[in-house]
Coordinates of C-alpha atoms (C1' of nucleotides) and ligand atoms in Angstrom, one line a residue:
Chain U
X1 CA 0.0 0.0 0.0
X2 CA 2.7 2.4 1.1
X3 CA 4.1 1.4 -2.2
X4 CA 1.6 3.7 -3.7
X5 CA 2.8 6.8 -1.9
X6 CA 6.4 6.3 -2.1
X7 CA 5.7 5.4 -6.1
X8 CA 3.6 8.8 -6.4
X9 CA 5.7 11.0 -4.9
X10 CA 8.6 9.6 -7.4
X11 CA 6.4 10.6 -10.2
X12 CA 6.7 14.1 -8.7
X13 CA 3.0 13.9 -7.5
X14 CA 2.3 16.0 -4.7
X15 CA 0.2 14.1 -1.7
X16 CA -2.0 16.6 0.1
X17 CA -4.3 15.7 2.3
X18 CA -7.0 15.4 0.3
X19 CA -5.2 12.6 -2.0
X20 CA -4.6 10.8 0.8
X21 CA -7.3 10.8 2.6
X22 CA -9.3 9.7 -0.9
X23 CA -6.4 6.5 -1.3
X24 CA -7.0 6.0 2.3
X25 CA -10.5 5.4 1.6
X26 CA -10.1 3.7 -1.8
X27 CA -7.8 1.2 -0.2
X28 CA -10.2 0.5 2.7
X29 CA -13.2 0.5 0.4
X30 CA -13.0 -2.3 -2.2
X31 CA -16.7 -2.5 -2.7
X32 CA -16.2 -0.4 -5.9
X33 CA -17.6 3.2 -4.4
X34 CA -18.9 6.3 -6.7
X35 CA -17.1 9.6 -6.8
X36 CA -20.2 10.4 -4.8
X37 CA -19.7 7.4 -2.4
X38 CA -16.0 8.8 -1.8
X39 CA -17.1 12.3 -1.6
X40 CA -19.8 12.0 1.0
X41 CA -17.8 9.5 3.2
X42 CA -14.8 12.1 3.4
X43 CA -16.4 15.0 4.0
X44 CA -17.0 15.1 7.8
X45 CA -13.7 14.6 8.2
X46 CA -12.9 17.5 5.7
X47 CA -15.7 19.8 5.4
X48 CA -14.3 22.0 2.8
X49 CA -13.2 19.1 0.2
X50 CA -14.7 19.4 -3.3
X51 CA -16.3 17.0 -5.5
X52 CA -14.3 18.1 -7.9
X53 CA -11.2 17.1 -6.0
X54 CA -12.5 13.7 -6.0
X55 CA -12.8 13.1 -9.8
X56 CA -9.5 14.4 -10.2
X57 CA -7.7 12.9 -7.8
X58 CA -9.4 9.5 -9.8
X59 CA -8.3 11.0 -12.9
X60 CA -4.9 11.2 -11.5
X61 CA -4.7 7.2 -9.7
X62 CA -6.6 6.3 -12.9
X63 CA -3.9 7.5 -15.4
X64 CA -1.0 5.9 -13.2
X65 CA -2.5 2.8 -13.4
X66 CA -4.0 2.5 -9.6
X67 CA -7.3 2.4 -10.2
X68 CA -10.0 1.2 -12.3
X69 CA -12.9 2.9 -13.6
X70 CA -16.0 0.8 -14.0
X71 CA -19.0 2.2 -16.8
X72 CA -21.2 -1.1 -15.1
X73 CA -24.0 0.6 -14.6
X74 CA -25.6 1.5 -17.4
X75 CA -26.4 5.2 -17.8
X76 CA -25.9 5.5 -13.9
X77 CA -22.3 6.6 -12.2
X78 CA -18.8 5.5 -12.8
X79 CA -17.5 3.4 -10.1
X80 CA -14.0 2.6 -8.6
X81 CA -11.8 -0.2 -8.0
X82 CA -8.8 0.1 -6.2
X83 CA -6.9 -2.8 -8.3
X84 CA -4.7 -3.1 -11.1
X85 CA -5.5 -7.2 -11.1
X86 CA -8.2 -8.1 -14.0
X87 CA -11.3 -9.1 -12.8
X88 CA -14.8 -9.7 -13.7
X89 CA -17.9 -7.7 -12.2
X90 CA -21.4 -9.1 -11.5
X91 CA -23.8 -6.4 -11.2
X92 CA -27.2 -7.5 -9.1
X93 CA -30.3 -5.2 -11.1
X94 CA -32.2 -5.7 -7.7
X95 CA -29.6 -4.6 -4.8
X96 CA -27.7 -3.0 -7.0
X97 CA -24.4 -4.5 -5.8
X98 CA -21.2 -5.5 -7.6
X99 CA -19.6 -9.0 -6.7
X100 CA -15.8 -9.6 -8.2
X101 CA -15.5 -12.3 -10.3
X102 CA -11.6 -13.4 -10.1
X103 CA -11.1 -15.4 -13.5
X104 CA -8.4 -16.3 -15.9
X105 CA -10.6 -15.7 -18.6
X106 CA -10.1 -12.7 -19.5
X107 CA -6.5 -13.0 -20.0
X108 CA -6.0 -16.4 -21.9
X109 CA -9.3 -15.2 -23.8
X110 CA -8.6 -17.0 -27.3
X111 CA -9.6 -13.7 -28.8
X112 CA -7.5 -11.2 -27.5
X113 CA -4.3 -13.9 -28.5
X114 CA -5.4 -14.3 -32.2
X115 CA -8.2 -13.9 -34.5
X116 CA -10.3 -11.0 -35.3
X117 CA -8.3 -8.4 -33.4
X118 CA -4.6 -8.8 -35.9
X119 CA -3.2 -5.1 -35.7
X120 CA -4.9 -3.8 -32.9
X121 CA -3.8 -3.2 -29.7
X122 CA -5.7 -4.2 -27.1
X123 CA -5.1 -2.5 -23.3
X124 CA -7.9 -2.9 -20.8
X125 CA -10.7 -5.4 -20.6
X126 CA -14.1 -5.4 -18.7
X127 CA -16.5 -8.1 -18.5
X128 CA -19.9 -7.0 -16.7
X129 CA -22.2 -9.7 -15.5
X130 CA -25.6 -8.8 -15.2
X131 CA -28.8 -10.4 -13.4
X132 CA -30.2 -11.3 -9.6
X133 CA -27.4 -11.9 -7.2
X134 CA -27.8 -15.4 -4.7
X135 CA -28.8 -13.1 -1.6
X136 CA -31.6 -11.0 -3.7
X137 CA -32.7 -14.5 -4.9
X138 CA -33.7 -15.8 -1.3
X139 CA -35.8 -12.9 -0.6
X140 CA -37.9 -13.6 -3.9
X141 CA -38.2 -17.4 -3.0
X142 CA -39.7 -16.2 0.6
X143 CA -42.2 -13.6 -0.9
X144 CA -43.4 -16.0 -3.1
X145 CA -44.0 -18.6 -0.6
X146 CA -46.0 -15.5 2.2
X147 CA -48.5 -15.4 -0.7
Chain W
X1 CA -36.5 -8.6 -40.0
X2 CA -40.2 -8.8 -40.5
X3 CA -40.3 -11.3 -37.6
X4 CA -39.7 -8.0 -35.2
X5 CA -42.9 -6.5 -36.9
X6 CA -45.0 -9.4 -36.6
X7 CA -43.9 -10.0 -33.2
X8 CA -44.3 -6.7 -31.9
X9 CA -47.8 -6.4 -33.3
X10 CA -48.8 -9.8 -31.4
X11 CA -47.3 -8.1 -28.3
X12 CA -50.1 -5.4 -29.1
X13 CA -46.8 -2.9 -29.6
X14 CA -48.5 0.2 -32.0
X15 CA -46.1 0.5 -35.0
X16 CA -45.7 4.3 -35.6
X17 CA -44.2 5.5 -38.6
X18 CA -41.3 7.0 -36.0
X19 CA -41.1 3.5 -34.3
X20 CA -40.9 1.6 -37.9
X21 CA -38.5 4.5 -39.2
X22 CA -36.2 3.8 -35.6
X23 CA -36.2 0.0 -36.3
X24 CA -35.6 0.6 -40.3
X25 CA -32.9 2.4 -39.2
X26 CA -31.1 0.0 -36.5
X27 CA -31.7 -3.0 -39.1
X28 CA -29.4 -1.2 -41.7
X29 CA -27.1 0.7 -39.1
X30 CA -25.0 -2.1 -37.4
X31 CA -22.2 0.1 -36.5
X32 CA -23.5 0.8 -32.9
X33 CA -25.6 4.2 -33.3
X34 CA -26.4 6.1 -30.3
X35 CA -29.0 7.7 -29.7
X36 CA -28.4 10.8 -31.1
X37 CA -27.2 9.2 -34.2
X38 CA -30.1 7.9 -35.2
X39 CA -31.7 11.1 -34.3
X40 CA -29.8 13.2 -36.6
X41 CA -29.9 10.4 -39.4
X42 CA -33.8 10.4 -39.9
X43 CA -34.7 13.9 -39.1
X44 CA -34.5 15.2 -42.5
X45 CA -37.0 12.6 -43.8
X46 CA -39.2 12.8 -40.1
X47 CA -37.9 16.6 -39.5
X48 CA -41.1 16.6 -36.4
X49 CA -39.1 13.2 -34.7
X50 CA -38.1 14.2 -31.3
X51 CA -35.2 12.8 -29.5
X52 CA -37.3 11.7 -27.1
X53 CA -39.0 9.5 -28.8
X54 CA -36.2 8.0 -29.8
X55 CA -35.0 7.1 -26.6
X56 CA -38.6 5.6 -25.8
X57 CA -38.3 3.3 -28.7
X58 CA -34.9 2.3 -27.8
X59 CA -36.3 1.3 -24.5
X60 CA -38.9 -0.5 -26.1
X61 CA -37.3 -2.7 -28.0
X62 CA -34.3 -3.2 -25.2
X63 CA -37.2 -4.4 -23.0
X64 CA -38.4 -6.5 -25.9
X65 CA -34.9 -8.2 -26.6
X66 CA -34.5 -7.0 -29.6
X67 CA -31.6 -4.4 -29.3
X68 CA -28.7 -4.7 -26.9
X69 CA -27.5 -1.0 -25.1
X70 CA -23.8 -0.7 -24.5
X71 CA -22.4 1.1 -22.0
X72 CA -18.8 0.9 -23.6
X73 CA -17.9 4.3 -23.7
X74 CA -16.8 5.6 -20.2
X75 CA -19.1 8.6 -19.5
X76 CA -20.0 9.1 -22.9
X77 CA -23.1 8.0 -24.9
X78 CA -24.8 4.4 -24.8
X79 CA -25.1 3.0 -28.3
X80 CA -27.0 0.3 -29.5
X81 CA -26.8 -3.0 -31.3
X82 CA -29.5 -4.8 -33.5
X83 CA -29.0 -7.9 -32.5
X84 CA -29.8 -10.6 -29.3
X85 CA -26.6 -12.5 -29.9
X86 CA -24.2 -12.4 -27.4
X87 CA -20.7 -11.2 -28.8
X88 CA -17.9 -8.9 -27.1
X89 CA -16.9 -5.3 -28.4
X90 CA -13.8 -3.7 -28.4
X91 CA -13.5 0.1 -28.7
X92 CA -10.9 2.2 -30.7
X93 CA -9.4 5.1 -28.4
X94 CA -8.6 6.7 -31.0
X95 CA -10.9 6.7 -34.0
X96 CA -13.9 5.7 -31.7
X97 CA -14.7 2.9 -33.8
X98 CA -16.4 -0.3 -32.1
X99 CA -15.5 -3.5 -33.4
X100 CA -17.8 -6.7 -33.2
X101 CA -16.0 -9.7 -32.1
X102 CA -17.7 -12.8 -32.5
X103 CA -17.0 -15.7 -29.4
X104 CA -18.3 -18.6 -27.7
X105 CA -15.8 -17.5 -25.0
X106 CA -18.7 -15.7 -23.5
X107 CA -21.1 -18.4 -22.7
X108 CA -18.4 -20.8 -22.6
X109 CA -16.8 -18.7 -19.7
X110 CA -16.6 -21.1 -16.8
X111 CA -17.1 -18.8 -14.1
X112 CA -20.8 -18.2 -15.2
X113 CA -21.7 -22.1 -15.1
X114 CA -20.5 -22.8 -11.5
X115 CA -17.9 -21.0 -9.3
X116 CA -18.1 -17.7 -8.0
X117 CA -22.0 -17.1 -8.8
X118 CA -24.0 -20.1 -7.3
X119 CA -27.3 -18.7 -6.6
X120 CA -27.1 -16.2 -8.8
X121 CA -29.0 -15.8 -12.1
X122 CA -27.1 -14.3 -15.2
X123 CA -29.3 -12.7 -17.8
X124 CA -27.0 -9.9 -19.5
X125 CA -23.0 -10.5 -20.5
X126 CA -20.8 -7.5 -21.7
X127 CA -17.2 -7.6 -22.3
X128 CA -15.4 -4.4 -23.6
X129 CA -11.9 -4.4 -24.7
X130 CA -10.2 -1.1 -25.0
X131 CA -7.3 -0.2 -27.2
X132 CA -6.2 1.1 -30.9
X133 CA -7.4 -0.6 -34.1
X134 CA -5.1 -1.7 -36.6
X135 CA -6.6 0.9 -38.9
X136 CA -4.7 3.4 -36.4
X137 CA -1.9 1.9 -35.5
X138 CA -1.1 2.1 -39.2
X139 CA -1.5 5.8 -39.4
X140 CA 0.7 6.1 -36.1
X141 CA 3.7 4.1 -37.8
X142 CA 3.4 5.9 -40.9
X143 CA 3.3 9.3 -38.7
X144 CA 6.6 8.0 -36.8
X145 CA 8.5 7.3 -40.1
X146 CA 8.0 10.9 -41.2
X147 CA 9.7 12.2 -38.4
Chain I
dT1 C1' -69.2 11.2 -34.4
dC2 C1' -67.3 10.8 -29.6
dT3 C1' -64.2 8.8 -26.5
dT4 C1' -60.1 7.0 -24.8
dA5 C1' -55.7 5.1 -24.3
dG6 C1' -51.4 5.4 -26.1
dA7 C1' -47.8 7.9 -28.8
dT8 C1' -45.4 12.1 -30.0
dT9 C1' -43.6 16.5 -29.3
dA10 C1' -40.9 20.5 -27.5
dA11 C1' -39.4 22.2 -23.6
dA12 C1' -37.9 22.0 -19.0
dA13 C1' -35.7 19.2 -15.5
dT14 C1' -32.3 16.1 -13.8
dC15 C1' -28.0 14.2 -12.8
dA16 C1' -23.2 13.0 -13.4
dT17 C1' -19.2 15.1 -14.7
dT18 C1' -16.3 18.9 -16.2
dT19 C1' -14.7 23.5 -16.5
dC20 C1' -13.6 27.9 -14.6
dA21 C1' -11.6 31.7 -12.1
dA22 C1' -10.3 32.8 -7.6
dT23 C1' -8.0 31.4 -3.7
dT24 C1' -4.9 28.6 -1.0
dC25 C1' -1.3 25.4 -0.5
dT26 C1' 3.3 23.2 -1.3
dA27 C1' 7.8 22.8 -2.0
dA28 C1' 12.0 24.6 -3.4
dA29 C1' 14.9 28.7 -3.9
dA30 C1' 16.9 32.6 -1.8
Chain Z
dT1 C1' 12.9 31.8 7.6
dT2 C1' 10.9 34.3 3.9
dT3 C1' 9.8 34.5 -0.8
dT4 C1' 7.8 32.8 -4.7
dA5 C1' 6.1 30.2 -8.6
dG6 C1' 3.6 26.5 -9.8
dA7 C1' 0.3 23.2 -8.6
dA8 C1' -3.9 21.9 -6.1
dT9 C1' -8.3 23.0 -4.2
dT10 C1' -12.6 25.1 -4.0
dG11 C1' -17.5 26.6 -5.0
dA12 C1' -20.1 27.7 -8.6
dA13 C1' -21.3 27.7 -13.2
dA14 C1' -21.4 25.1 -17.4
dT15 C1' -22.0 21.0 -20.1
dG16 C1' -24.1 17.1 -22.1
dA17 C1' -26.8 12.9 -22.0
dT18 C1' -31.0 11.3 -20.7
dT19 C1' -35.6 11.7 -18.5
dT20 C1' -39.7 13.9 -17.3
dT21 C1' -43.6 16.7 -18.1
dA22 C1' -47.7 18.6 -20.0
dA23 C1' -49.9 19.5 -24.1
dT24 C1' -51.3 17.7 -28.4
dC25 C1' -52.1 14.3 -31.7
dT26 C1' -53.8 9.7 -33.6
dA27 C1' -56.1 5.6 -34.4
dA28 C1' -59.4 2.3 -33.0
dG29 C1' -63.7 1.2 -30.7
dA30 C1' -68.4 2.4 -29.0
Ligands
MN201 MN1 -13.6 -5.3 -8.8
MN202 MN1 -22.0 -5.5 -31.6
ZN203 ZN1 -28.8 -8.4 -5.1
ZN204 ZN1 -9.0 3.3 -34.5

DNA sequence: TCTTAGATTAAAATCATTTCAATTCTAAAA
DNA sequence: TTTTAGAATTGAAATGATTTTAATCTAAGA
């Protein structure tokens, strides 16, 4: 973790408080948050921050490779993930929560290797699940035995 | 193509002129229009269509099955796809272009028949790669040889 | 013809994100 | 330590995609 500080300030990236506090959270928050999500959680502890602080400071772990940005929700807000590691993401359309999905796939993926891709280059993957997550699915099964 | 017609009808779905003009339009246009392409494309011959009914019709047939939304570019516009199959898309950084890419690797993916997900229910899949064509990376090694 | 539900429209509203100009902070030089 | 220039932060305004609203239209049935 530290590795990120000591790697920033390398880069010649200045750490105020606000950065930190916003890797801080990012680090201790792996449940893929909103720029909203950070924004709101930080700001008792610094009244004065701006949103616009928080998307820049992602801007800024996002370009240097810290973060990811996720567009899983569909016309809705960008969300976080404080990862470099590829991963899948299911996406429950009832509780609107996001379950990681560790998998090779994505990197021994037969198409990215060879086939209709020749020439390009290909950089970052996502693979969005979507449907009714296993908890969400329970409560169904219990309404539809009350009735 | 006259399938989605038929069906539609049966579903007791009115066929507008704008709502036939919309699904003309997405038949012919597999390049992954958004919304406001397919806006600008028929208003000269419906010059009344408003953009809002585009976006109604879109949801239509999305909640029909007919049309797939992607949510591929990162804050930017959805854009649609004629089609039910399941394929993955990667997206140009450059020139913007989506390409289709065609792959059992999707519903083949072992994590979606048993691991990570028991309990869950899958309905949606959407992989994105990101990266530059081979259309592009042409134009960036000719660029480099005239330097 | 009259009625009614659904579809369309233009305009206003919403919401996430970005931009902007003014202010404050940081780090390095003097 | 003080100065200073550049970078970061802030609050507010702007932007842009999408949604909502209220009025109007349309087609089918009574
Ligand atoms: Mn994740
Ligand atoms: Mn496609
Ligand atoms: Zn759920
Ligand atoms: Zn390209």
């Amino acid at each position: 973790m530290k590795y990120i500080i000591k790697d920033l300030k390398i880069k010649g990236v200045t750490l105020t408080p606000q950065r930190m506090a916003i890797i801080e959270f990012l680090k201790s928050n792996l449940n893929h948050p909103t720029a909203e999500d950070i924004y709101k959680a930080l700001e008792e502890k610094y009244p004065s921050m701006s949103i616009a602080t928080v998307y820049s400071t992602l801007e800024l772990l996002k370009a240097n490779g810290y973060i990811q940005e996720l567009s899983i929700r569909k016309r809705g807000k960008a969300c976080f993930d404080f990862t470099s590691k590829n991963h899948h993401h299911f996406l429950c359309l009832k509780c609107d929560n996001i379950i990681d999905i560790e998998s090779e796939c994505i990197n021994t993926c037969p198409i990215v290797k060879a086939g209709q891709l020749e020439g390009c280059k290909v950089g970052e993957i996502q693979a969005y699940l979507y449907g009714v997550c296993s908890e969400c699915n329970k409560n169904t099964i219990k309404k539809n035995k009350n009735k």
